[in-house]
Short mmCIF file of C-alpha atoms in Angstrom, two decimals:
data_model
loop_
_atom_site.label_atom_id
_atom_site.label_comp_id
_atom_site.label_asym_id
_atom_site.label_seq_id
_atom_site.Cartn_x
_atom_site.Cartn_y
_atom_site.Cartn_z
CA UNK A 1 -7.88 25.17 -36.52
CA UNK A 2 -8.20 21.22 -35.48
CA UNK A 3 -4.49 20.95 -36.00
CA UNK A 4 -4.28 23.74 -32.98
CA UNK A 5 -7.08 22.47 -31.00
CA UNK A 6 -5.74 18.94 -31.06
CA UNK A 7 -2.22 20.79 -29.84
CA UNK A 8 -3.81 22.05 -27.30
CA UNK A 9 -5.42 19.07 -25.90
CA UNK A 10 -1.79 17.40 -26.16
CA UNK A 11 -0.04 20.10 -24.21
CA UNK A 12 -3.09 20.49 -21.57
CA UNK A 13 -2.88 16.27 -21.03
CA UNK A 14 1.28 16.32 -20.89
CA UNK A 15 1.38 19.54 -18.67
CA UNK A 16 -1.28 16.66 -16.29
CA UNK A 17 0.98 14.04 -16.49
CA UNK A 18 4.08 16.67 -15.51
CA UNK A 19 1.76 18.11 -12.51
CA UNK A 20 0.71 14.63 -11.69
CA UNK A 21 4.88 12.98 -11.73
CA UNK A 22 5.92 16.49 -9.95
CA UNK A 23 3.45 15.66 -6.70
CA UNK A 24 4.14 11.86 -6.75
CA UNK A 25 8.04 12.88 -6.25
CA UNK A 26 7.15 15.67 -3.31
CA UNK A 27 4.89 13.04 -1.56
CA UNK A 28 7.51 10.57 -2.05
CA UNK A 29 10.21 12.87 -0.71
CA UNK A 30 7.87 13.92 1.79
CA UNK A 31 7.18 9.85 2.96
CA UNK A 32 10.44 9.16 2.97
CA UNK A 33 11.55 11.55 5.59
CA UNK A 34 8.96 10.74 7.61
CA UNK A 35 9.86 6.83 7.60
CA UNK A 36 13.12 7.14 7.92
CA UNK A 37 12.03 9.92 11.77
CA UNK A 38 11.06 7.26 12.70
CA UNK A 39 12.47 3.60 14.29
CA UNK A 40 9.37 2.18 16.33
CA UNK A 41 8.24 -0.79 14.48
CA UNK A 42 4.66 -0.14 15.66
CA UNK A 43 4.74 3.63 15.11
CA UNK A 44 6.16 3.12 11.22
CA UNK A 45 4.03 1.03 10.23
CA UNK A 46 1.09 3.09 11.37
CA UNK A 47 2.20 6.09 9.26
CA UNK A 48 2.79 3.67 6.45
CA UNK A 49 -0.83 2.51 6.20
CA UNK A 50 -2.12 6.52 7.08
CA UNK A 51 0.42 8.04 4.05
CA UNK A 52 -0.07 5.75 1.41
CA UNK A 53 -3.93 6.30 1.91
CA UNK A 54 -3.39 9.96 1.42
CA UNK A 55 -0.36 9.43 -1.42
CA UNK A 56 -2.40 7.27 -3.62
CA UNK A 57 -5.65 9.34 -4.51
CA UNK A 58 -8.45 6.56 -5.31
CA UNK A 59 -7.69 4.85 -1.88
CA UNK A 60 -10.17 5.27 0.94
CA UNK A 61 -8.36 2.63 2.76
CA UNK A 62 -5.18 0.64 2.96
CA UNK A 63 -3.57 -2.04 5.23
CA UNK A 64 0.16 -3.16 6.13
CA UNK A 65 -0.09 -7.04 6.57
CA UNK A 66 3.38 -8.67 7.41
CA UNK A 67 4.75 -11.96 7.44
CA UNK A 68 4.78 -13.74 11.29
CA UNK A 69 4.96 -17.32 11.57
CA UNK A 70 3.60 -18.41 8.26
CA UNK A 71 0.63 -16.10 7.78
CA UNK A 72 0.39 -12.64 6.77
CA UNK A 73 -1.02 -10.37 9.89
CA UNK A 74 -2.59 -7.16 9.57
CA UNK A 75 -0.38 -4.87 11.51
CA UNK A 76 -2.04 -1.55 10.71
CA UNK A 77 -4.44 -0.15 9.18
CA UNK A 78 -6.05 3.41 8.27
CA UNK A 79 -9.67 4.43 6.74
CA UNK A 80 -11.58 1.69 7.55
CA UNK A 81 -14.81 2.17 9.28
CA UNK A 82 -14.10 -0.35 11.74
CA UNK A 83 -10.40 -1.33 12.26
CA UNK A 84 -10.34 -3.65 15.19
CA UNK A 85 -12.37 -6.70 12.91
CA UNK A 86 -8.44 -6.46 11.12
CA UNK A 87 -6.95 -7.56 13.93
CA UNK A 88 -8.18 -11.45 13.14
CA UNK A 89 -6.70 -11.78 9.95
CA UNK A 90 -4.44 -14.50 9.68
CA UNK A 91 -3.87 -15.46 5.81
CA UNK A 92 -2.03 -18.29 4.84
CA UNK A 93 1.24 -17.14 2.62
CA UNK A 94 -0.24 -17.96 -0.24
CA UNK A 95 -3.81 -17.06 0.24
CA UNK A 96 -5.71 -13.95 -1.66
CA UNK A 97 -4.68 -11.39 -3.24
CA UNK A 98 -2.48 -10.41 -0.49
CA UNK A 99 -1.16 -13.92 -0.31
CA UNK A 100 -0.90 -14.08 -3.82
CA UNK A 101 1.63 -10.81 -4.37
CA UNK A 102 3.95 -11.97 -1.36
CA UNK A 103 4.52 -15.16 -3.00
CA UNK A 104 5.13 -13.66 -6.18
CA UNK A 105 6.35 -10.33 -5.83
CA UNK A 106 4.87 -8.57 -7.84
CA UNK A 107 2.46 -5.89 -8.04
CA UNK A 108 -1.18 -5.98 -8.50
CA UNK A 109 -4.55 -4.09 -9.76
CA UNK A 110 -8.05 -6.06 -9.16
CA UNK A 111 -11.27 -5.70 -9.81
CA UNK A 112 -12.53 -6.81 -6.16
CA UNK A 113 -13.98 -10.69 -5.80
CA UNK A 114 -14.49 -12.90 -3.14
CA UNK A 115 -11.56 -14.76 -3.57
CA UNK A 116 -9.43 -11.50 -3.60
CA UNK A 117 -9.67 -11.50 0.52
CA UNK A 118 -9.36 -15.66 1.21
CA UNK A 119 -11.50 -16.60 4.23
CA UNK A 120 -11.65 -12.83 5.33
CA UNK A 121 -13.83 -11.38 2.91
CA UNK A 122 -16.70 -10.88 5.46
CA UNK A 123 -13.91 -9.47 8.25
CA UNK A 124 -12.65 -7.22 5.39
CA UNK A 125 -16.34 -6.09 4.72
CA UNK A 126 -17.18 -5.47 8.42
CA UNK A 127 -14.04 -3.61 8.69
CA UNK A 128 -15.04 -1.31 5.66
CA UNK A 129 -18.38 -0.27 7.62
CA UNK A 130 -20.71 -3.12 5.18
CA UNK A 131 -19.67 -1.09 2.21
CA UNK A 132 -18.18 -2.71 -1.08
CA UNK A 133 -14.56 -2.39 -2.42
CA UNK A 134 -14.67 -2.13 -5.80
CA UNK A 135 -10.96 -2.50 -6.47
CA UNK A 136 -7.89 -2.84 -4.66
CA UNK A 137 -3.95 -2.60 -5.35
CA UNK A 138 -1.36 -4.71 -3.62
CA UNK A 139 2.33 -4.18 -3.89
CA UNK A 140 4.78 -6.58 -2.27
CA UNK A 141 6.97 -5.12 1.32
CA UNK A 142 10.54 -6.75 0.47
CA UNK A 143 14.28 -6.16 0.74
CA UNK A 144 16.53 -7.77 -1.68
CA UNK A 145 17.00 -10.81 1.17
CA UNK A 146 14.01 -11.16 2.88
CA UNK A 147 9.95 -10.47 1.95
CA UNK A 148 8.32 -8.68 4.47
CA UNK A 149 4.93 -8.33 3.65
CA UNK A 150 2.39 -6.39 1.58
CA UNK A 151 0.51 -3.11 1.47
CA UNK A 152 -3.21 -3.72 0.29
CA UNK A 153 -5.26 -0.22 -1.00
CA UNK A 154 -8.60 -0.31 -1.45
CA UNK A 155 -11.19 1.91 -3.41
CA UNK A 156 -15.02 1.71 -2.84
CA UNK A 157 -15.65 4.21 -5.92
CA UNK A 158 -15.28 2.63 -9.01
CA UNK A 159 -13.93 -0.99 -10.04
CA UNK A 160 -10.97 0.02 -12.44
CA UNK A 161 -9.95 3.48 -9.87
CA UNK A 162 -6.63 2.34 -9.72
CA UNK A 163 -4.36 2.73 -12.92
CA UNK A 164 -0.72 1.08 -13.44
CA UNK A 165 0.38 4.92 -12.99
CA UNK A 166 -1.00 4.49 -9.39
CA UNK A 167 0.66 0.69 -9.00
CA UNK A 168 4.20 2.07 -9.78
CA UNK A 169 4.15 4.78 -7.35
CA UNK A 170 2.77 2.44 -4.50
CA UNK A 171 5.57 -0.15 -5.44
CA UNK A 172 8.12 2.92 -4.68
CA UNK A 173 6.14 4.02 -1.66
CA UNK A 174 6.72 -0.11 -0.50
CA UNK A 175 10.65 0.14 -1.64
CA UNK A 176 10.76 2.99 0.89
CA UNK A 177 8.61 1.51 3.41
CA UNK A 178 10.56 -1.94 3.63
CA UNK A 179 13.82 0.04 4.02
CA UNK A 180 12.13 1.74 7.19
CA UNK A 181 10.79 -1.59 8.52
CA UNK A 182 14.13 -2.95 7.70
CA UNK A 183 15.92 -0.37 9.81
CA UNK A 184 13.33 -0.58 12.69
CA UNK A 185 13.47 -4.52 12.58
CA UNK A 186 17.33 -4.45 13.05
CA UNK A 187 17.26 -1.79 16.06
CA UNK A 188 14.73 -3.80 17.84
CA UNK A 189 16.86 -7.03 17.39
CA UNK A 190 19.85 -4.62 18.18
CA UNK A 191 17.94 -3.78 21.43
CA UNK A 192 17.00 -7.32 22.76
CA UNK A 193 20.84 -8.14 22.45
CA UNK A 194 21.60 -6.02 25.00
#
């Protein structure tokens, strides 16, 4: 009987995991086509922040910070209480853990801390409505030539909510999403030529 039972539990947890991959790949199908509707820089990266809210479940909120002149600027932003305190932020390259994952490229999963956010942990807060985040993910915005920027998530439920399962499918969601910008960023230059 415990040789069944413990069956069981194995095919309940890998018919999850199957459920769980299945989803990621229609959200993923589904983000893509709606990037790629789309060529307005400011538009895109709107639905970028809004859909990878919704596509990874333990965010509540989520930001698209790009590179400008040095610093990495919040361009959009979706589930935050209070949005406009975003438009400040000005981190150096190199600064936080959004600084930290352009320079690198690589991936992350924290355990929020002060030094996660730079000098903006008290615009962050006010932006979240006063409340805590708990833990955040940050994947890196790049084409094979050029680093574009980073999307932050954020949870306010639980320190560890995000899992490396979550981390992979953001880093595809940011493969797709830096082929969009990409596109839009070439039409617009396209469009000042003429």
């Amino acid at each position: 009987i415990a040789a069944q039972v413990a069956s069981a539990i194995r095919n309940a947890r890998l018919f999850e995991e199957k459920v769980r991959a299945l989803r990621n790949l229609e959200i993923l199908q589904e983000i893509t086509n709606v990037l790629n509707s789309d060529l307005e820089l400011d538009a895109l990266i709107d639905r970028i922040a809004r859909r990878s809210v919704d596509a990874v479940r333990p965010a509540q909120m989520g930001a698209v910070l790009l590179f400008h002149e040095d610093t990495l600027v919040v361009r959009s932003s979706f589930g935050y209480q209070h949005p406009e305190a975003l438009a400040a932020v000005r981190l150096a390259f190199h600064e936080g853990l959004p600084g930290s994952v352009f320079v690198s490229g690589q991936g992350r999963l924290v355990r929020c801390g002060p030094e996660d956010y730079g000098g903006h942990r008290d615009t962050f807060q006010a932006a979240a409505g006063g409340r805590g985040r708990e833990s955040a993910l940050c994947v890196p915005i790049s084409l094979p030539q050029e680093k574009l920027g980073v999307l932050l998530l954020e949870s306010a439920t639980a320190p560890d909510a995000f899992d490396l399962e979550d981390l992979k499918f953001a880093t595809t969601l940011a493969h797709q999403a830096a082929i969009a910008i990409g596109n839009a960023l070439r039409l617009r230059r396209i469009l000042e030529m003429d």
